[in-house]
Tab-separated table of C-alpha atoms and ligand atoms in Angstrom:
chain	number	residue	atom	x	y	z
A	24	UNK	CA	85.922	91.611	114.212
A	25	UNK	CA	83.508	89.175	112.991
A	26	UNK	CA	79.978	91.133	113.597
A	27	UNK	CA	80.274	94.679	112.511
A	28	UNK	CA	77.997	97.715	113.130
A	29	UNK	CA	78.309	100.776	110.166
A	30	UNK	CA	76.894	103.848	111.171
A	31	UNK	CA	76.490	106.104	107.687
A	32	UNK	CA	76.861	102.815	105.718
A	33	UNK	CA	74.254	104.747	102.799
A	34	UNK	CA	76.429	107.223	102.471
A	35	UNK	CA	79.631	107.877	100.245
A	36	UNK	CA	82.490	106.285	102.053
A	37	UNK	CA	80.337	104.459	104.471
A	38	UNK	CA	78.773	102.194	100.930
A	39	UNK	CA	82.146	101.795	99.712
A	40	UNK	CA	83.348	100.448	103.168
A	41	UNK	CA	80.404	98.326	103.875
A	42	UNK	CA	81.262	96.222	100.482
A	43	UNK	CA	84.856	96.058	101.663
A	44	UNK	CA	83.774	94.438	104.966
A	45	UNK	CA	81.454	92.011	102.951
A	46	UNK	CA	83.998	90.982	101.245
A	47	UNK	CA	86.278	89.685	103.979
A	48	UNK	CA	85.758	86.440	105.108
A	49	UNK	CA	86.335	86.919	108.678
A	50	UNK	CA	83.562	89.334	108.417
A	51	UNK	CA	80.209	87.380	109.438
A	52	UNK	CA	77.755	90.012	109.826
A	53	UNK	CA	77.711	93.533	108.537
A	54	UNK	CA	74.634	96.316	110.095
A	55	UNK	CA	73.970	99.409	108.188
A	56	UNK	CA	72.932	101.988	110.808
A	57	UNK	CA	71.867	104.969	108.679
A	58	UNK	CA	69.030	107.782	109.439
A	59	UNK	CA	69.055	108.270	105.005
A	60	UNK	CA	69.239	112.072	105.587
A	61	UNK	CA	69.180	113.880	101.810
A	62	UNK	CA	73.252	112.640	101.975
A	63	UNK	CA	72.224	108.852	102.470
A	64	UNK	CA	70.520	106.668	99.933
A	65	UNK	CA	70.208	102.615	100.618
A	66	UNK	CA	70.681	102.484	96.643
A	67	UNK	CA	74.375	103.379	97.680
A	68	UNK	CA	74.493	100.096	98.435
A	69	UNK	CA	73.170	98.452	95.843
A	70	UNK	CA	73.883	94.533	94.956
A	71	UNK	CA	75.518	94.486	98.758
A	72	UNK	CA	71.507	94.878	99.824
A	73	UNK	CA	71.279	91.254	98.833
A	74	UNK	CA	74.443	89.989	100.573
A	75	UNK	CA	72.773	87.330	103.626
A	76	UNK	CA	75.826	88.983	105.818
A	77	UNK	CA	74.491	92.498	105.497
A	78	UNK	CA	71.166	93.964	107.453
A	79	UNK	CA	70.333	97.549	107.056
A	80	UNK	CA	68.084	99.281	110.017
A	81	UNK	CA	67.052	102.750	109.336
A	82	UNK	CA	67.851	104.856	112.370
A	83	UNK	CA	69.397	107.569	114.207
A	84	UNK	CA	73.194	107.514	116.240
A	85	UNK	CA	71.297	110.248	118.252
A	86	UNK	CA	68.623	107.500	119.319
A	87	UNK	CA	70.185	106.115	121.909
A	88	UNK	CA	68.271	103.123	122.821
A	89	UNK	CA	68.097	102.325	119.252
A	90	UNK	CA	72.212	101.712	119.558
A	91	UNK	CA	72.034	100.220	122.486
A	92	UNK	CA	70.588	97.198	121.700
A	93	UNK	CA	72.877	97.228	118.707
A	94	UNK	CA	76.398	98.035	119.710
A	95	UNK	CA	75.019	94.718	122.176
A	96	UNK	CA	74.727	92.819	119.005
A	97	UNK	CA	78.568	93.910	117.445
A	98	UNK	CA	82.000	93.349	118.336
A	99	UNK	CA	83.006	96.383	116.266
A	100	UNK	CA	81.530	99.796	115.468
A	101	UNK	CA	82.941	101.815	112.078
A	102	UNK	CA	81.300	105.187	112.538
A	103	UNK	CA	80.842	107.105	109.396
A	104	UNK	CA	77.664	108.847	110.117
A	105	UNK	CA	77.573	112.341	109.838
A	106	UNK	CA	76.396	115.919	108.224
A	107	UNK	CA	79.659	116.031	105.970
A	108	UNK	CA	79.495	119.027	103.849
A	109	UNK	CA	81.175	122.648	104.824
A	110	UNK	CA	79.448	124.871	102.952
A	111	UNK	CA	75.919	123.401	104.866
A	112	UNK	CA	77.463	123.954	108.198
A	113	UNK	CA	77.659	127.237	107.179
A	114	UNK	CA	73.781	127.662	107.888
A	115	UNK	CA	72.890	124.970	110.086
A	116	UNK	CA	75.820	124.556	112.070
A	117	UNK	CA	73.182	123.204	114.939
A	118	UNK	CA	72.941	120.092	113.115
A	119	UNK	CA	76.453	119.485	112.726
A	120	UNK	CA	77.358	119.375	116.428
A	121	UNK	CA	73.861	117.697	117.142
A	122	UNK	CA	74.709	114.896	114.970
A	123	UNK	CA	78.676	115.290	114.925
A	124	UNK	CA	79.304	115.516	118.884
A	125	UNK	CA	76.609	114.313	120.860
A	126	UNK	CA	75.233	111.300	118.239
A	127	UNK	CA	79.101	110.345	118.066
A	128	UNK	CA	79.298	110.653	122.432
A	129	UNK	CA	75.364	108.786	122.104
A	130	UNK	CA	77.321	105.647	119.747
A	131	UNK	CA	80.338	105.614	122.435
A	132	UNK	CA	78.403	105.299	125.117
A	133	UNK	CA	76.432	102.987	123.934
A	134	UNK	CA	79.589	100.743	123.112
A	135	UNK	CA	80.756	101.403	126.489
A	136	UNK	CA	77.934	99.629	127.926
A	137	UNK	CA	78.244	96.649	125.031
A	138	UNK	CA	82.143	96.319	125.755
A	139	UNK	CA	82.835	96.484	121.848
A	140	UNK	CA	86.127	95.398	120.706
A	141	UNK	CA	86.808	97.979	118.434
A	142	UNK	CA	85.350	101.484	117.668
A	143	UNK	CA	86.867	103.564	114.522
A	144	UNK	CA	85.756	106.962	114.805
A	145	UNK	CA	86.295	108.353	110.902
A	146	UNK	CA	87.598	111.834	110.755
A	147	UNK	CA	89.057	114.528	108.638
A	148	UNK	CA	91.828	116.725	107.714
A	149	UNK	CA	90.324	119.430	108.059
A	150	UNK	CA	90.241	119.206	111.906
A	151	UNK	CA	94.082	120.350	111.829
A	152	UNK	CA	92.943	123.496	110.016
A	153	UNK	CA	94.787	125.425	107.145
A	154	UNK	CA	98.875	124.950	106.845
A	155	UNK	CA	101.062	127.633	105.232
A	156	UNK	CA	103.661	124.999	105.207
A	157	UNK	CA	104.655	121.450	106.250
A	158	UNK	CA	102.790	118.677	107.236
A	159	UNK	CA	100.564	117.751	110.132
A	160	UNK	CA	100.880	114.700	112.137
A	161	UNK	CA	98.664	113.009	114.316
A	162	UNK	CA	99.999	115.160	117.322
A	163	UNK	CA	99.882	118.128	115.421
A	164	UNK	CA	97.678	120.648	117.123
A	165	UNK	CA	93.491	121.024	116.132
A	166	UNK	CA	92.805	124.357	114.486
A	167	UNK	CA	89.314	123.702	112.923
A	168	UNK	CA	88.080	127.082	110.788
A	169	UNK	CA	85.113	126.084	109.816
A	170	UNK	CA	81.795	124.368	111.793
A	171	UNK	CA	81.824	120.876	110.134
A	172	UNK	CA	85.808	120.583	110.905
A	173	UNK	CA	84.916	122.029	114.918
A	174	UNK	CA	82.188	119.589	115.320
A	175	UNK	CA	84.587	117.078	113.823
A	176	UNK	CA	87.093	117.602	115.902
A	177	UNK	CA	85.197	118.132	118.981
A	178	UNK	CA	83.873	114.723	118.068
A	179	UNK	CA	87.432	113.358	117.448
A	180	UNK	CA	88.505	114.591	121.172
A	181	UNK	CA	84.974	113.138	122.773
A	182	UNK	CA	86.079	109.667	121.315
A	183	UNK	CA	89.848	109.533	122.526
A	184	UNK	CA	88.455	110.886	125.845
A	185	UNK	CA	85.959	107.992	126.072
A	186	UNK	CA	89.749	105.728	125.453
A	187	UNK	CA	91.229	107.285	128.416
A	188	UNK	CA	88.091	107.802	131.059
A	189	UNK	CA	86.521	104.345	130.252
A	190	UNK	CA	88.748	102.152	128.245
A	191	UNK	CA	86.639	102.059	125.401
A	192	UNK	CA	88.880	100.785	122.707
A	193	UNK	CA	88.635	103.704	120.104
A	194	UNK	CA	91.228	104.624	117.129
A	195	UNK	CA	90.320	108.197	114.698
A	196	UNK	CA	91.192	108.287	111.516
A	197	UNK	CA	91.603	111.218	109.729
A	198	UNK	CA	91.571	111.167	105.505
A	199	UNK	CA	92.101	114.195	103.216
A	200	UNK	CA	89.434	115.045	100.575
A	201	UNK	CA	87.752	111.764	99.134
A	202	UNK	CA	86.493	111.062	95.347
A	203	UNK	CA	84.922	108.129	93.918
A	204	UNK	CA	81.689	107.073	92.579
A	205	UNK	CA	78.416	107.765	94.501
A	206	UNK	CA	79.239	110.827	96.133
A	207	UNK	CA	76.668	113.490	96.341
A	208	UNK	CA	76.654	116.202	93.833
A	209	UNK	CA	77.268	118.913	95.948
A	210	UNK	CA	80.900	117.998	96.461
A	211	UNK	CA	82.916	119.681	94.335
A	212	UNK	CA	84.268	117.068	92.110
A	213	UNK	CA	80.798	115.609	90.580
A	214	UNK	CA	79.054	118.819	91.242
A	215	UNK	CA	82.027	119.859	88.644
A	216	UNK	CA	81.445	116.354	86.498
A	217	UNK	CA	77.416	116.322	86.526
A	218	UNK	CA	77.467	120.348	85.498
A	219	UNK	CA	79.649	119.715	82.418
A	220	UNK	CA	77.502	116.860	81.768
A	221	UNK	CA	74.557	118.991	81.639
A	222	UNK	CA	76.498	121.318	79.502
A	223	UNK	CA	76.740	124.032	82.543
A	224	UNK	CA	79.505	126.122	83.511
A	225	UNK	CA	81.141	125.125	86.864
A	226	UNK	CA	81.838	127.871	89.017
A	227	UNK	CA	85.392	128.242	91.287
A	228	UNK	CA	85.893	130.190	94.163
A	229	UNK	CA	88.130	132.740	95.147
A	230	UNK	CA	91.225	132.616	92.939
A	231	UNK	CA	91.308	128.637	92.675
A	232	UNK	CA	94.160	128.067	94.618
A	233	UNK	CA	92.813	126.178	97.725
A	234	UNK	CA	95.468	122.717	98.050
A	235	UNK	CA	93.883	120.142	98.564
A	236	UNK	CA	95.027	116.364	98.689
A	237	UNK	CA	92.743	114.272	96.377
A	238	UNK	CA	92.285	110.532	97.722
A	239	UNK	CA	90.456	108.072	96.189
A	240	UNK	CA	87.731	106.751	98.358
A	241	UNK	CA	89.008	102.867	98.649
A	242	UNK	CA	92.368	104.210	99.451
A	243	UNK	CA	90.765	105.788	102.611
A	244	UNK	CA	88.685	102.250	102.822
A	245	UNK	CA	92.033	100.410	103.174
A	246	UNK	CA	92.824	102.809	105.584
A	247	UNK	CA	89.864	102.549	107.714
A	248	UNK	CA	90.245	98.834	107.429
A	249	UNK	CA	93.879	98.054	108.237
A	250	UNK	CA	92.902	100.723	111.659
A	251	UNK	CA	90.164	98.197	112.057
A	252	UNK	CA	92.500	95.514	112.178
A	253	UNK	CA	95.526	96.497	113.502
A	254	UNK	CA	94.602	100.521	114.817
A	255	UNK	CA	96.269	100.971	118.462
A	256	UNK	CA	93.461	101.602	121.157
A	257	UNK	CA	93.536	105.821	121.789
A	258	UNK	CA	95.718	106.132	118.601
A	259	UNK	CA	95.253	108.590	115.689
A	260	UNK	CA	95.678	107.537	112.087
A	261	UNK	CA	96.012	110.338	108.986
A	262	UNK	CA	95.070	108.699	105.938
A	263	UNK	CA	96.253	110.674	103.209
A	264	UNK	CA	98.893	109.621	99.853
A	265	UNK	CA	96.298	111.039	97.374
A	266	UNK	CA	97.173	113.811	94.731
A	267	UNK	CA	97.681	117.393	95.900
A	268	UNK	CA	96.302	120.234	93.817
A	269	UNK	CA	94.553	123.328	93.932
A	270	UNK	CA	91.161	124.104	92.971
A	271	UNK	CA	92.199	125.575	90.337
A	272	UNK	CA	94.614	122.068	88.721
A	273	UNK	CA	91.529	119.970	89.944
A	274	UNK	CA	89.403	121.933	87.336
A	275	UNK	CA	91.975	121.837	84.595
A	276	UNK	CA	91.799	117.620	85.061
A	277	UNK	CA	88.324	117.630	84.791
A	278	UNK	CA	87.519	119.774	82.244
A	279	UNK	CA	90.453	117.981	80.239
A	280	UNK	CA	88.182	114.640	80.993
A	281	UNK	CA	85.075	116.186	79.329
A	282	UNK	CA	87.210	118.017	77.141
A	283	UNK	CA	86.100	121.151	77.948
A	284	UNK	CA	87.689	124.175	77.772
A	285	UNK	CA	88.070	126.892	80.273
A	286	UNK	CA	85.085	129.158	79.343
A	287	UNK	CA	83.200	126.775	81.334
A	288	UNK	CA	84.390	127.941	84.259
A	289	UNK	CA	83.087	130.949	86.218
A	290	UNK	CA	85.025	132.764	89.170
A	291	UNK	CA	82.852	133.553	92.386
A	292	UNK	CA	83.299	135.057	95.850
A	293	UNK	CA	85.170	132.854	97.777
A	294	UNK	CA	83.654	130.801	100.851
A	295	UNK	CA	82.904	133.087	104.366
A	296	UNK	CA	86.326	130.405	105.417
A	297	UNK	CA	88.266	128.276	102.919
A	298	UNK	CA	91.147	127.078	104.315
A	299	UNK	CA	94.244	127.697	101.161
A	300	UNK	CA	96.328	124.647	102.378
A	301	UNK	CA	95.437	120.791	104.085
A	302	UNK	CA	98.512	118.847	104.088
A	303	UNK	CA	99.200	115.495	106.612
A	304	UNK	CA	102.326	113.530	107.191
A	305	UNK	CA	100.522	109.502	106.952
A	306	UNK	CA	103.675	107.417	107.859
A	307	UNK	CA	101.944	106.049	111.263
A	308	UNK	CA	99.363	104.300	108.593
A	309	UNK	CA	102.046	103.569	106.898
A	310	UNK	CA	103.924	101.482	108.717
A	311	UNK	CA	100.834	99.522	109.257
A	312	UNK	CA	100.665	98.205	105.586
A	313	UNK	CA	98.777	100.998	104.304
A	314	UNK	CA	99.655	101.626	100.522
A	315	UNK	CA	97.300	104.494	98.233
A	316	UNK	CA	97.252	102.582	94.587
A	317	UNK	CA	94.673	104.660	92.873
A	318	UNK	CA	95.738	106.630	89.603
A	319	UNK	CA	94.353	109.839	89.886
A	320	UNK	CA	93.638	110.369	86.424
A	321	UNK	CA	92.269	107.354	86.400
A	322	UNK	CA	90.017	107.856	89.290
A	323	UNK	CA	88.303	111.125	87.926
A	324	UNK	CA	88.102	108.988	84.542
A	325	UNK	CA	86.223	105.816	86.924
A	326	UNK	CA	84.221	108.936	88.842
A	327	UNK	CA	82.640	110.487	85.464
A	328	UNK	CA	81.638	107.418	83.980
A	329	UNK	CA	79.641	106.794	86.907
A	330	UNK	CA	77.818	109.780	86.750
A	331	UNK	CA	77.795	109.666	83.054
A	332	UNK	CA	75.649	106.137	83.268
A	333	UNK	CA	73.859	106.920	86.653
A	334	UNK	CA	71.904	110.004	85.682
A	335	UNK	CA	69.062	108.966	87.687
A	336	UNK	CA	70.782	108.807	91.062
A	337	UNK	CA	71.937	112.076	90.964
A	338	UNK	CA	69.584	114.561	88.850
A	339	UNK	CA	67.058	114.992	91.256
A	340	UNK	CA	69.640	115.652	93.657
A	341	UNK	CA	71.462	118.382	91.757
A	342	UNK	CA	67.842	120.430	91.165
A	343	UNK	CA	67.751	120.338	95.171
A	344	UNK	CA	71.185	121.761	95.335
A	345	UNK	CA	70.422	124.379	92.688
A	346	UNK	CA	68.242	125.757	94.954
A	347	UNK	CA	70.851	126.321	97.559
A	348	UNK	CA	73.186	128.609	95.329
B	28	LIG	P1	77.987	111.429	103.434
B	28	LIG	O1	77.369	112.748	103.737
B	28	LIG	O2	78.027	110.943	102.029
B	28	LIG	O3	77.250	110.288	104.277
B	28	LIG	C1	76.849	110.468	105.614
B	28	LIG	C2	75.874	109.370	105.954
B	28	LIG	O4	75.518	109.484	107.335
B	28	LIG	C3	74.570	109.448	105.146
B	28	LIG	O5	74.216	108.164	104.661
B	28	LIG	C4	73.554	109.947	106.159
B	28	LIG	O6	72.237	109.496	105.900
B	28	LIG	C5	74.112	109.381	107.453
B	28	LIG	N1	73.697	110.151	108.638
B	28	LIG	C6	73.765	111.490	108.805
B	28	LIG	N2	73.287	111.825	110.016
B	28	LIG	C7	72.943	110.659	110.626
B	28	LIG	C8	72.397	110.347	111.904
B	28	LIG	N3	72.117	111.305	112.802
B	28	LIG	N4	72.183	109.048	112.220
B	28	LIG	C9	72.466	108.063	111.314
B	28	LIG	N5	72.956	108.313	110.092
B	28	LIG	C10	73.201	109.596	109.747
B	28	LIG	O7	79.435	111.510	104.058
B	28	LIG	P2	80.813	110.852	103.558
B	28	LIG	O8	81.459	111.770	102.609
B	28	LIG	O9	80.571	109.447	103.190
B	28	LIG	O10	81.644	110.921	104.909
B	28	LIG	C11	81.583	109.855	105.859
B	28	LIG	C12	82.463	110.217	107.045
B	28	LIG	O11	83.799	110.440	106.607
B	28	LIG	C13	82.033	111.480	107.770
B	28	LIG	O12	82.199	111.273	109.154
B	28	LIG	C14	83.005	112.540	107.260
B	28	LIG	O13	83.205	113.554	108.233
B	28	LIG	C15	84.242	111.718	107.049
B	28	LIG	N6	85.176	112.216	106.024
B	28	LIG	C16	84.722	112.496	104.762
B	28	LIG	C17	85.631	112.920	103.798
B	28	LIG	C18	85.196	113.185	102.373
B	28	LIG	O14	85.999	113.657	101.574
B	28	LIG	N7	83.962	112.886	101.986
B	28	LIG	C19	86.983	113.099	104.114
B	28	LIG	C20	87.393	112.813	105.414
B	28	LIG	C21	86.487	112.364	106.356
């Protein structure tokens, strides 16, 4: 795996991976591809932009000669890219399967033709849909509510097809809800954090008691990586281990960071679909050497003081996203 090409690399899991990979020293040469849509920023990545391993091009997966001549240039692809946020897909659900399905079947073919070594496709939990009770494994059936988890999982199915028609060695993984530094402030955990820091009220839908499993993000890196490693061609991976709680315990851990109390918080109309339960069984990953060993208090903790001494990355961000409520 020594030359490897990161679609999404400027965004939120995609930065944290990308430092990872630079990191390893079987790891020779690390491409950003990354089309900086509002979610991407190269400042996501930081010091890394000075690492001699690591080139970023600006680009599109949808640009298919673009990743032609660089899946020709990669033995691996790690494809994070993506429109990533529900409540968006809501109103442009076009742009979720444009960039979901075909720019993830544009990347795969594209590797086809280069004869990459390795493709991980990075998914979701949310393609299995809500669960009243148990756990879903990889075989588990796809029951996608929303638009971002269809176009996921439509993009999940192109991938494993493009395993069994053409051989291209592709593994999925799938990772419940990820937190961590540098995500962007419309995801509910700093969208919670940088309100409170502003001295807002955060607002919770429904009743609060959507379950959730809460992972930090380099948990799902190690993930992603041991699949890179070790992943069996066609095989699905759920990455999962975090916290569980609902909406309404996630709040109660965050306010208790700012130490806030609960007439900060505001009740509004649910979602149009909000799916009350996610829950995976992750013991394939498992028994590939994958251990979670983030804290989750001490994650949230790790999260807010980010925000609390990074103001500038993620004000202007939050006035844009006012705009949408
Ligand atoms: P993000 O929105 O923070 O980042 C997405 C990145 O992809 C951005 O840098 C953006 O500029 C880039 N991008 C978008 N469209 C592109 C295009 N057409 N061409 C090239 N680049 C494009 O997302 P994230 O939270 O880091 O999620 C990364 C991946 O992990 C996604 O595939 C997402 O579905 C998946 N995932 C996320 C979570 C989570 O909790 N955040 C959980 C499970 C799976």
């Amino acid at each position: 795996m020594a030359r490897v090409l990161v679609t999404g690399g400027a965004g939120f899991i995609g930065s944290h991976f990308v430092r990872r990979l630079l990191a390893c020293d079987d790891v020779d040469q690390v491409t950003v591809l990354d089309a900086l849509t509002y979610a991407g920023n190269v400042e996501n990545l930081g010091e890394a932009m000075l690492s001699p391993k690591l080139t970023f091009v600006p680009g599109n997966i949808l640009d298919a000669r673009l990743v032609g001549l660089l899946t020709r240039e990669h033995t691996a692809v790690v494809h994070f890219a993506a429109e990533s946020h529900v409540d968006r897909s809501f109103y442009e659900a076009g742009n979720f399967l444009s960039t979901n399905v075909l720019g993830t079947h544009t990347l795969l073919a594209a590797a086809r033709g280069a004869g990459v070594l390795r493709f991980v496709h990075v998914s979701t939990d949310e393609v299995y849909g809500p669960l009243a009770s148990g756990q879903a494994d990889e075989d588990a059936p796809l029951r996608p509510t929303v638009p971002y988890a269809a176009s996921k999982a439509a993009s999940d199915l192109v991938a494993l097809s493009f395993f069994q028609t053409f051989g291209v060695p592709v593994c999925v993984t799938r990772s419940s809800n990820n937190y961590g530094p540098r995500q962007h402030p419309e995801k509910i955990i700093p969208l919670f954090i940088t309100r409170l820091l502003k001295g807002h009220q955060v607002t919770l839908h429904g009743q609060g008691q959507h379950l959730r499993n809460w992972l930090h993000v380099e948990d799902n890196c190690q993930g992603i990586e041991r699949v890179l490693r070790d992943g069996v061609p066609g095989e699905v991976y759920n990455i999962g281990g975090g916290t569980d709680l609902t909406s309404s315990e996630l709040t109660s851990r965050i306010l208790a960071l700012f130490g806030a109390s609960w007439d900060r918080v505001r009740y509004i109309p649910d979602r149009a679909s909000n799916d009350i339960r996610y829950a995976m069984d992750w013991s394939k990953i498992a028994a590939l050497g994958y251990r979670p060993v983030h804290d989750l208090d001490q994650g949230l903790a790790q999260t807010a003081d980010w925000y609390r001494h990074n103001p500038d990355r993620w004000a202007p961000l939050l006035r844009k996203e006012t705009q949408h409520a």
